[in-house]
Structure formats: C-alpha cells, structure tokens
Tab-separated table of C-alpha atoms in Angstrom:
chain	number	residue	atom	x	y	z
A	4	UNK	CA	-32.359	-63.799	-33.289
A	5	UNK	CA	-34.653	-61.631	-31.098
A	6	UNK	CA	-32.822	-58.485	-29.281
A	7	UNK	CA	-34.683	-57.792	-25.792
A	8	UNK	CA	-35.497	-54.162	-25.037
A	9	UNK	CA	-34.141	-53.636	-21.071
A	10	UNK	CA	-35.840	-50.145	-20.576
A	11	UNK	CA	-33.650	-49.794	-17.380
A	12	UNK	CA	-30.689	-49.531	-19.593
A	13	UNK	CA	-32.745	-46.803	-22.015
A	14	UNK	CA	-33.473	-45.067	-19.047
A	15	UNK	CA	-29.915	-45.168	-17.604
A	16	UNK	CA	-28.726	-43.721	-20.737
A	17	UNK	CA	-31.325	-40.801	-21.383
A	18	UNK	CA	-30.106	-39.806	-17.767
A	19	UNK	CA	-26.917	-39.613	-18.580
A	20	UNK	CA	-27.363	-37.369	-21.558
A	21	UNK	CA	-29.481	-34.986	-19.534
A	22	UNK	CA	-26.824	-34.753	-17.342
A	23	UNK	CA	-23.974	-34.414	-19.679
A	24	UNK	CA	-26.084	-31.996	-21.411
A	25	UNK	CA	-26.922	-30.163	-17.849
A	26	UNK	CA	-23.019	-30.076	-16.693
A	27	UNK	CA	-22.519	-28.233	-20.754
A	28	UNK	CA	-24.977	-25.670	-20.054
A	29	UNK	CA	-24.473	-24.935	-16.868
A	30	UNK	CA	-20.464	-24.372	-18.393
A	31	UNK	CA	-21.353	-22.503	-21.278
A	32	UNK	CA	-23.523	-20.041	-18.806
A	33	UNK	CA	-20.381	-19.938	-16.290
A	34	UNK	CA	-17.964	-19.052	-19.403
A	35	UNK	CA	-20.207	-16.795	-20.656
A	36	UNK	CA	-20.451	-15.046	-17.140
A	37	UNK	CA	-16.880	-14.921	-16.870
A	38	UNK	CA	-16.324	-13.896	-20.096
A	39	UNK	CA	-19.058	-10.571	-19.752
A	40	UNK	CA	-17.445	-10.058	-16.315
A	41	UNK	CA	-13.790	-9.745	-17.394
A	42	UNK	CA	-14.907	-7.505	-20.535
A	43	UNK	CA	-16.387	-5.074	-18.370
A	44	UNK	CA	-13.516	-4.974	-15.723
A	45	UNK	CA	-11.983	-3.846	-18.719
A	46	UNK	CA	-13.686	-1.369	-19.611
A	47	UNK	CA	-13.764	-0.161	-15.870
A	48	UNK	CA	-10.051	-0.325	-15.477
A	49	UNK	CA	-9.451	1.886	-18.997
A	50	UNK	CA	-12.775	4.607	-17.609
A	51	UNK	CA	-10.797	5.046	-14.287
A	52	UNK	CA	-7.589	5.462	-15.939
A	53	UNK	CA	-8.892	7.876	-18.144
A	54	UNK	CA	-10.738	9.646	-15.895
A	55	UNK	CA	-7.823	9.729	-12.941
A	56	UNK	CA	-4.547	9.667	-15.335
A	57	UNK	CA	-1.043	10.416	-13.526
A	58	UNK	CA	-0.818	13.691	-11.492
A	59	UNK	CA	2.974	13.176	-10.455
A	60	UNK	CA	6.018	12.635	-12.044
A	61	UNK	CA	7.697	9.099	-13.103
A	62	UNK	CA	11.185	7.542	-11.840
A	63	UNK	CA	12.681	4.688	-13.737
A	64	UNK	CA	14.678	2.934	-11.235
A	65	UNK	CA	16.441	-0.823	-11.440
A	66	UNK	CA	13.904	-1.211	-14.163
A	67	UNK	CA	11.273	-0.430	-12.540
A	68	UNK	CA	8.930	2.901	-13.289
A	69	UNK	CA	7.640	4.499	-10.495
A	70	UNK	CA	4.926	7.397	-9.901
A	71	UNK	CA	5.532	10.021	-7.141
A	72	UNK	CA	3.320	13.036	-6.231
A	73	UNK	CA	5.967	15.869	-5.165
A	74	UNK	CA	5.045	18.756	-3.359
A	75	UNK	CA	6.867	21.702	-1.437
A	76	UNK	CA	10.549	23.080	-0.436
A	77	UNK	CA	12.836	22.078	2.547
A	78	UNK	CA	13.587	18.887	4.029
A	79	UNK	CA	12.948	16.078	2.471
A	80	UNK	CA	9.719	13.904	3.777
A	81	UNK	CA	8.593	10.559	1.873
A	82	UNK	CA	5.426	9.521	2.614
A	83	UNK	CA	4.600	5.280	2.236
A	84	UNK	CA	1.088	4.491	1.884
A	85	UNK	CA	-0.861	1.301	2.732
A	86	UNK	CA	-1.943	-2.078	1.239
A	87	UNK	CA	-4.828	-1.614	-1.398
A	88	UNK	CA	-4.342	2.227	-1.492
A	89	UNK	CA	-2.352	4.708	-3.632
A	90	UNK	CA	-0.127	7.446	-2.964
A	91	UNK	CA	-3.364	10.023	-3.297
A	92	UNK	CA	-4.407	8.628	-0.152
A	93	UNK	CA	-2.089	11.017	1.946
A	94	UNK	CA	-3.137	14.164	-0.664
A	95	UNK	CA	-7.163	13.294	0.320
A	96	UNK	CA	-6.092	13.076	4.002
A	97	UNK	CA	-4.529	16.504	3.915
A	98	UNK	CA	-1.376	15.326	5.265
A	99	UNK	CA	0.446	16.508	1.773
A	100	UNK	CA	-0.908	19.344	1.944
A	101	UNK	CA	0.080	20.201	5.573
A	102	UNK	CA	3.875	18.776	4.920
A	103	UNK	CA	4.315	20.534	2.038
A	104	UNK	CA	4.305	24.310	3.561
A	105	UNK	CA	7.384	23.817	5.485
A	106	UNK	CA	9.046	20.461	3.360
A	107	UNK	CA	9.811	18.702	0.759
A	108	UNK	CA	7.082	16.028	0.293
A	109	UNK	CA	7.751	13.037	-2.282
A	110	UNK	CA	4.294	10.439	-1.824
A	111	UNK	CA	5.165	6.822	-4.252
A	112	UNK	CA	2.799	4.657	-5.413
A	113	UNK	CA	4.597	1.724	-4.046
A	114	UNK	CA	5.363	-1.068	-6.471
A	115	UNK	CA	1.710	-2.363	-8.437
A	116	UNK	CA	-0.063	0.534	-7.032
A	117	UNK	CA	-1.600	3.448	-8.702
A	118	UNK	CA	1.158	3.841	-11.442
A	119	UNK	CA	3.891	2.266	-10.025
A	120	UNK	CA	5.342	-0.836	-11.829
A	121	UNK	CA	5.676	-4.452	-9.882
A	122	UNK	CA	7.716	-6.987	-11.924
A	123	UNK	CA	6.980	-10.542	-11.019
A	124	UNK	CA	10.378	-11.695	-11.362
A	125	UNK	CA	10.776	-9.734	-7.949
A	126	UNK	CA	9.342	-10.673	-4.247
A	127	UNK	CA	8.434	-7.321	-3.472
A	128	UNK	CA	9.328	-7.803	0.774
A	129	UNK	CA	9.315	-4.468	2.865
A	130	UNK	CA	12.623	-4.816	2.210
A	131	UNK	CA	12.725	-4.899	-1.216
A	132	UNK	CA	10.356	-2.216	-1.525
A	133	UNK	CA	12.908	-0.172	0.998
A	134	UNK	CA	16.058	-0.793	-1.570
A	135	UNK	CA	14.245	0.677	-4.595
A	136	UNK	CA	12.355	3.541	-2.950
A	137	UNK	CA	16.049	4.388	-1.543
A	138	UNK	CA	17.503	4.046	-4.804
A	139	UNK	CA	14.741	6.536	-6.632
A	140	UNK	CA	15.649	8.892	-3.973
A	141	UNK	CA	18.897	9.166	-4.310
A	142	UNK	CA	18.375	8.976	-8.239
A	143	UNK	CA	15.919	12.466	-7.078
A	144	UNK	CA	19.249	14.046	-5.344
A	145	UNK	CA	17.735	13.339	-1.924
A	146	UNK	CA	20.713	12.899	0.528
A	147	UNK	CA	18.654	12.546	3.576
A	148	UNK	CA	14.718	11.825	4.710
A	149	UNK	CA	12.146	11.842	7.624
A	150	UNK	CA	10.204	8.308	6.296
A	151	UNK	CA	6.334	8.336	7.311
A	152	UNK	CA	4.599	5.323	6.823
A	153	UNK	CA	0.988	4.326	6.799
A	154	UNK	CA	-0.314	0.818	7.842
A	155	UNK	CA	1.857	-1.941	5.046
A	156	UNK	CA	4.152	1.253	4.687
A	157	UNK	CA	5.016	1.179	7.914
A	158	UNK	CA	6.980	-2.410	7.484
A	159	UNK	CA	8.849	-0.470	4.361
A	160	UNK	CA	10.034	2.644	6.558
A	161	UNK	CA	11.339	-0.077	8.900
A	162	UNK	CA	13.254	-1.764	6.511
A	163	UNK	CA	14.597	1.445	4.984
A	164	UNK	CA	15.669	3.344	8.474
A	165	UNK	CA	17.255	-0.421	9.381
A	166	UNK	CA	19.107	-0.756	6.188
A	167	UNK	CA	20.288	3.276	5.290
A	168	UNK	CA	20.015	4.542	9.112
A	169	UNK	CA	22.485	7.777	7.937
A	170	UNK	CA	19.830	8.984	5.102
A	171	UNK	CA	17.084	8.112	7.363
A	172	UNK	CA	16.306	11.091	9.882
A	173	UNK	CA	13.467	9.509	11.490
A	174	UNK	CA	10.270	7.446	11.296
A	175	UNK	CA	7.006	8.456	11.486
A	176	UNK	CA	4.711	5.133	11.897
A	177	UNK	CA	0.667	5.234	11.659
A	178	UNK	CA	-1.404	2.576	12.485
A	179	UNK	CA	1.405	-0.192	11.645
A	180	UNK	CA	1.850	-3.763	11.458
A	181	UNK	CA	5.194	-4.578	13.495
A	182	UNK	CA	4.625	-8.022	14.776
A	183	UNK	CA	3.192	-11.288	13.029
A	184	UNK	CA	-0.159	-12.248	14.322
A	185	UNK	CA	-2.895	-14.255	12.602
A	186	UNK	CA	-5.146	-12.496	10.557
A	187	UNK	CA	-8.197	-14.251	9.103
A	188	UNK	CA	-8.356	-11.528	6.148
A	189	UNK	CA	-4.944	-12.797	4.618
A	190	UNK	CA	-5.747	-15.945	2.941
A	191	UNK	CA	-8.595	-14.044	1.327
A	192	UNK	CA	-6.966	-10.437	0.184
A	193	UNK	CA	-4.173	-12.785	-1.060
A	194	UNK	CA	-6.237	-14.889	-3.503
A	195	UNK	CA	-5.343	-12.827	-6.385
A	196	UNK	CA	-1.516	-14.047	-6.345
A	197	UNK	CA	-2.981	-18.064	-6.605
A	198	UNK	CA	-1.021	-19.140	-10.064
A	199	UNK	CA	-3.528	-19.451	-12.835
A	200	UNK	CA	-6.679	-19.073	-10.609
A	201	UNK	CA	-5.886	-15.605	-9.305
A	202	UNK	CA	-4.670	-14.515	-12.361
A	203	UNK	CA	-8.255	-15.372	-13.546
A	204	UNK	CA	-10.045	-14.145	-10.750
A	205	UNK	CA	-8.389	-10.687	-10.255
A	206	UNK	CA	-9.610	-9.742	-14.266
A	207	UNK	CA	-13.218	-11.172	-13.547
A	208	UNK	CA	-14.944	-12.071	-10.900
A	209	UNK	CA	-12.831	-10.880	-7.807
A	210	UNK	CA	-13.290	-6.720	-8.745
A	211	UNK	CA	-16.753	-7.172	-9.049
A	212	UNK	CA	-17.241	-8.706	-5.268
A	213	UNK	CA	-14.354	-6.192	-3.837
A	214	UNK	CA	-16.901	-3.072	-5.644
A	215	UNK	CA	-19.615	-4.968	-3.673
A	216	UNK	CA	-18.025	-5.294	-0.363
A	217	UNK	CA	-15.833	-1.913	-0.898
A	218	UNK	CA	-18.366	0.055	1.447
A	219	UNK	CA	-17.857	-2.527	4.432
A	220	UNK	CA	-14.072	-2.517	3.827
A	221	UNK	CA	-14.438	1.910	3.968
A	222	UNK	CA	-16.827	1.115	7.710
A	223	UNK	CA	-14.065	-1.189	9.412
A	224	UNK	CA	-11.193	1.110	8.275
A	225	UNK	CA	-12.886	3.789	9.393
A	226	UNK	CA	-14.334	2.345	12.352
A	227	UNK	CA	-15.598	3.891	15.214
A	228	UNK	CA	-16.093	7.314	13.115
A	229	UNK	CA	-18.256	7.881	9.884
A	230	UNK	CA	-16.005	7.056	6.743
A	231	UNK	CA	-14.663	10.414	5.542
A	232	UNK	CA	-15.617	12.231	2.736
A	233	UNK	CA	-12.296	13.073	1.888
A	234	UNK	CA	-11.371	9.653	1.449
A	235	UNK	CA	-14.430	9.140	-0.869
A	236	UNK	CA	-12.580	11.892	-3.481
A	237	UNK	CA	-10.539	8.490	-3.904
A	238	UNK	CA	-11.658	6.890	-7.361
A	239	UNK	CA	-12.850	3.288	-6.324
A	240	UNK	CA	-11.837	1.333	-9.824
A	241	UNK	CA	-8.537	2.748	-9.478
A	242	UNK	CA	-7.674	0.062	-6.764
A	243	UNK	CA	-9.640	-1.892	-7.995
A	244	UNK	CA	-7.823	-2.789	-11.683
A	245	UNK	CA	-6.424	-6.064	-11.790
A	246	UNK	CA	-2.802	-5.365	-11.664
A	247	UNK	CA	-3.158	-3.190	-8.013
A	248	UNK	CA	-5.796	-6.416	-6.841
A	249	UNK	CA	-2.485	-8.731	-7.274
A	250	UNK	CA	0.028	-6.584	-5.794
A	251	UNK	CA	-2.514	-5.860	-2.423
A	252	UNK	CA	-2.978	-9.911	-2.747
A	253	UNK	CA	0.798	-10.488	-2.786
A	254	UNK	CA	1.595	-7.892	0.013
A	255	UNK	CA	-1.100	-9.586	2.317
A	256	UNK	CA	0.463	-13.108	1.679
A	257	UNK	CA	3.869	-11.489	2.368
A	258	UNK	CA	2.591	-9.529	6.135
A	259	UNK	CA	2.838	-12.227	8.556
A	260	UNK	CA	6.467	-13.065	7.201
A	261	UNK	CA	7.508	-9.987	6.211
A	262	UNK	CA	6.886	-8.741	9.884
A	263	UNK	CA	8.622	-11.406	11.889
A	264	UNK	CA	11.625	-11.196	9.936
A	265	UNK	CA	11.826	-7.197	10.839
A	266	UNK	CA	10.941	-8.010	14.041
A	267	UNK	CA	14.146	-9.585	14.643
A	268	UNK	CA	16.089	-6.666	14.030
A	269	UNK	CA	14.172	-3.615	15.612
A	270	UNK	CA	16.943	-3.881	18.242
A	271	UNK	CA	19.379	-2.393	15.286
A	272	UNK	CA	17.386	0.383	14.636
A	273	UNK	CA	19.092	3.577	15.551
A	274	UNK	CA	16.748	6.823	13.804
A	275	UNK	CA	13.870	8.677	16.205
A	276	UNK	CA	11.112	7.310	15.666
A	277	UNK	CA	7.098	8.693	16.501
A	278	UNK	CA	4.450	6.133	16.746
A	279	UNK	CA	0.900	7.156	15.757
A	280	UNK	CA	-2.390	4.791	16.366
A	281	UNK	CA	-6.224	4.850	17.093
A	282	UNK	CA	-7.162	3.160	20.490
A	283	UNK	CA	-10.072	1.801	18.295
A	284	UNK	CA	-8.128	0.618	15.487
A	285	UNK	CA	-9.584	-3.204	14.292
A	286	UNK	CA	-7.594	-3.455	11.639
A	287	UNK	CA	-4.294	-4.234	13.803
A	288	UNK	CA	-4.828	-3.954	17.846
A	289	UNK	CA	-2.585	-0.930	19.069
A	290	UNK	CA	-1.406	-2.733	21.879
A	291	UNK	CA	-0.439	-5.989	20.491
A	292	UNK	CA	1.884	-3.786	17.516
A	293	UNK	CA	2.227	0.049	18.517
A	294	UNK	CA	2.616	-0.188	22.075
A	295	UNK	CA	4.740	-3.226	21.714
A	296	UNK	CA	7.197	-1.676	19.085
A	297	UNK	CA	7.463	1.708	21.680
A	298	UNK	CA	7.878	-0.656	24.679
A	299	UNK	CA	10.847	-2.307	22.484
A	300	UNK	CA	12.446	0.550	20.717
A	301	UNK	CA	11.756	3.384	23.979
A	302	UNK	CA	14.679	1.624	26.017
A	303	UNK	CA	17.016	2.008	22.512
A	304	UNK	CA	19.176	5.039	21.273
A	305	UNK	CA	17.421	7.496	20.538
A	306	UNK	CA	14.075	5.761	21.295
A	307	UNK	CA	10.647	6.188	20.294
A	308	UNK	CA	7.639	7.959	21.378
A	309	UNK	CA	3.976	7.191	21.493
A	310	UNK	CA	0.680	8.539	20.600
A	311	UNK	CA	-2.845	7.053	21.144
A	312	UNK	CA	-5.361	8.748	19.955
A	313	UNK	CA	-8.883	8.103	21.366
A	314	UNK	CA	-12.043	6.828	19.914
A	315	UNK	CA	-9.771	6.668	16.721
A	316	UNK	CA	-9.230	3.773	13.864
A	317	UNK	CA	-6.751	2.626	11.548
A	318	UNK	CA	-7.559	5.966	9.541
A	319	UNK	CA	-5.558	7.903	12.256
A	320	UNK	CA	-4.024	10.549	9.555
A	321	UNK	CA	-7.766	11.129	8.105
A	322	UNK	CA	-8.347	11.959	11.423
A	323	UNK	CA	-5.922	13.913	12.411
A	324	UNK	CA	-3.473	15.063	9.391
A	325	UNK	CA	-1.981	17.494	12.153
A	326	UNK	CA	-1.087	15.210	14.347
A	327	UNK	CA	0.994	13.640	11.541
A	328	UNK	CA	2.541	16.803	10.715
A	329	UNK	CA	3.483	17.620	14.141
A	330	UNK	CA	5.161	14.277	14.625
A	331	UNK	CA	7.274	14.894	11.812
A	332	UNK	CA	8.469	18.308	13.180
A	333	UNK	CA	9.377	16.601	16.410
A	334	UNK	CA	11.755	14.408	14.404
A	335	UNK	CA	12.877	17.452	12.396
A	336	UNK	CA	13.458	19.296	15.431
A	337	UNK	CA	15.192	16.515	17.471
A	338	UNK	CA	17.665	15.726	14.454
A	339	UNK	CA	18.400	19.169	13.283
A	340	UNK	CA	18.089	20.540	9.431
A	341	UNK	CA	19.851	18.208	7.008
A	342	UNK	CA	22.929	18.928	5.223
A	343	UNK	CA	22.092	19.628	1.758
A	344	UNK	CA	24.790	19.433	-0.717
A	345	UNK	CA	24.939	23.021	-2.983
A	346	UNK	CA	23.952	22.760	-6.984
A	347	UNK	CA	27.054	23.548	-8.989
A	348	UNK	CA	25.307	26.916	-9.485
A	349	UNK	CA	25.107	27.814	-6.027
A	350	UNK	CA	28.736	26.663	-5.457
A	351	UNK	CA	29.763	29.287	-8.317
A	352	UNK	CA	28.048	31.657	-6.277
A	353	UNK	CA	29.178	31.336	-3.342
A	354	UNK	CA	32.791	31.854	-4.192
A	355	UNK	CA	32.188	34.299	-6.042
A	356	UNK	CA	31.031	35.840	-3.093
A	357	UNK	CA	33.717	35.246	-0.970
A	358	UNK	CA	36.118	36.853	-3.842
A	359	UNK	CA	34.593	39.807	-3.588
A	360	UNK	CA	33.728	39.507	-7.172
C-alpha cells in the first residue's frame, strides 16, 4: 500500500513548530528579563538601605514597628507625610527644622513607608492609620498634639482630630485630598496591590519604569516652580523598594473611598484647623478640596482658616516651610499651651518645694 505525501500538511506542521518554538523563545527571553530585572531591584533596594539606614527611633505598637524622626522641646507637633514619600520629606523641606526650635516635633513613616511596618492582614484606611499613630503617641507619653498633614496625610489628621478631638489641638492641612473625585493616576499607582501580578510587578518591572518616569512625577509635583534641590537630598530607591511601591499602590486604591467616607463626618469635627494650598497645585485642584473643606468647616466651632498661596503647587511646604510653621503657631496660640502631666521626678520636686525642704 502506497502512502501519499500531502506537502500542505508538512507545511502546516513545520509552521506550527516554528511557532511553538517562537512563543518558547520569546518566554525564555521574557523570564530571563524578569528574572535580571528583579535581581537588580534587589540589589538596589539593599544599596539604598545601606546607604540611607534609620535616622529615628522605632515604636512597636499593636504589632506593628514604626520609625519616627523626633526633634525639639515643647508642645507636641506630629507631622504626616504623603503617598509615595517618607517621613524625611518634612526634614528636606525644612519644616522640622523650623518646628523643632520652639516644639516638640515627632515625623512617622506612616505604615509601609520608609521603615515603618504595614501588615497585610490590616486595611490600612486614614482611619486606621489615625488609631495606631494615636496609640504610638500615647505609648511616647504624648497627652496632647497640633496634627500637620501633607497631601494622603492630610485624610489621616482628619481621621485622628475626628476620632480623639481632646488630644488633638488642631490641624494643620497642606495641599490635601478632602473630597472624592476621579483621578486617572489611581488605577495606575495602585497596580502594585493586584494579587499575584502586583506582587510580581512591584519586585521587577514596575521600579524600573517609576526610576524612569521619577523626574516627570518630581516636574508635576513641583509644578509651576523648578523641582527643589532640597527635595533631591531625598534618596530615589528608597521609595522606590518594593514593599513602599505596594503600600503607595494600596493607599491610592484606598483615596477615592477613604475620602468620601470622611467627608461625611467633617461636620463632627470640633479642633482649629489651618488650611494650606498652591493656587497652581495639579495634583488635587485647591478649589474643588481646600476651599471646599474651609467653606464647610469655616461656619463650624471653632472653624477653619485659609491660605492660598500664589503661583504655588502641591509642594506648598517646600515652598514655604514658614508658612507651615506659622500656621501651627496660630493653632498653638488660639488653643493655649497644653497641659503636660509632671514626671514622678518633677512631682518629688515640687513638693519638696512647697515643704520648704
């Protein structure tokens, strides 16, 4: 029996092995890539550490281990910085440094930033964020605090002047997110926080493209005015390692939500509170959030008050660090000095002083 040769089929089938054999390659290159690219985020991530190890002090705290940079005597000021950022964003501003001659200044790294733990068991909300930052206070012998909060931090001195409004003195809110509005930038910054995927991502590829884009990012922040130099003293890689991507990722997913359920309460809010923003600011419009929060809170008990500062972006305490400071000593000055409880020492002291001894 004769077997016919069909060289349509023999053609069919060498296809098909060229492009089984493409699809393989072209895998074996995209592992490989992925597989160089998440080595050397790892070597990244352990040079910045190195080179930028902790500066503050550490807090365990509900079982979670925080960093704080502490500076100064007097009244008690915690400073809450913004999404993607650490807590040596307020130290390269200037606004630490300008607190801490006549306060107390405690700066976090909130929860997955800098050194700052974030367990995933936890949704880290504003308020969430608010409970344990309240809880490490008091765990520091604070008994009372002006809040200032940056951008994200702003929705986490809300929550915490909202939930403990007799330790919170007064707000201080820069460039803040107040209201839910859409914001084409979420769905991307929160990629990292995609199960599986993101975790993938944020210890290959996505790094590499935020290095790339980083110097954009710095322009719009920054935007009108030239990016500062001062916030260029801020080592890159150190927001960049994987476990900081994922907690900026999950704090962008949580904004939009996160704001409209504070939003419901701002009519509860009874602390002072001093709203800062740039009139240029095109990271969140001043009118649609600051001037909307004052017009909402300036009718309330004791009110707000608000400052727009010209030809300014979302970098408002970069650009003016006094500003900042001054707002806080309106608060300071409107609520009086605290009262601070004596040390045991001090106590001893004092009667012994009023016995004459």
């Amino acid at each position: 029996m004769r077997t016919s040769y069909n060289p349509t089929r023999t053609t069919t089938r060498n296809t098909s092995a060229a492009a089984r054999g493409g699809w393989q390659a072209k895998a074996l290159v995209g592992g490989l890539a992925l597989a160089a690219s998440y080595f050397y985020v790892r070597a990244k991530t352990a040079q910045a550490e190195r080179e930028n190890p902790p500066r503050g002090r550490f807090i365990e705290v509900d079982g979670v281990r925080l960093h704080y940079l502490e500076r100064g005597e007097g009244p008690v000021v915690v400073l809450l910085h913004g999404n993607g950022i650490v807590a040596n964003d307020f130290e390269t501003s200037g606004v630490l440094d300008a607190l801490s001659e006549r306060y107390r200044v405690i700066a976090f790294d909130r929860p997955g930033y800098g050194y700052s733990e974030r367990p995933r068991t936890t949704l880290w909300t504003p308020d969430a964020q608010a409970r344990l930052l309240h809880h490490a206070l008091q765990e520091l012998k604070v008994d009372s605090s002006i809040v200032v909060g940056h951008s994200w931090g702003t929705m986490v001195a809300m929550a915490m002047g909202l939930q403990v409004p007799d330790f919170v003195r007064g707000l201080v809110l820069l460039s803040g997110y107040y209201y839910p509005t859409l914001r084409m930038d979420a769905p991307v910054a929160a990629q990292p926080v995609i199960p599986i995927l993101g975790d993938i991502l944020r210890h290959t590829l996505t790094p590499l493209l935020a290095r790339l884009i980083w110097p954009l990012m710095e322009k719009r922040v920054f935007s009108p005015r030239k990016v500062s130099e001062r916030f260029r003293q801020l080592p890159v890689w150190m927001m960049l390692r994987p476990g900081q991507l994922r907690a900026a990722g999950a704090d962008a997913a949580l904004m939009a939500p996160a704001a409209m359920s504070l939003a419901k309460r701002y009519d509860q809010l009874r602390v002072p509170v001093q709203i800062l923003s740039g009139t240029r600011d095109k990271i969140v419009t001043p009118a649609i959030h600051s001037e909307r929060l004052h017009e909402a809170l300036e009718r309330g008990d004791p009110g707000s008050e608000l400052q727009l500062e010209p030809g300014v972006g979302h970098m408002v305490h970069y650009a003016h660090p006094e500003l900042v400071a001054r707002a806080v000593d309106a608060i300071a000055a409107q609520v009086g000095e605290p009262v601070t409880l004596r040390s045991p020492r001090a106590e001893a002291l004092a009667r012994a002083g009023e016995s004459g001894v």
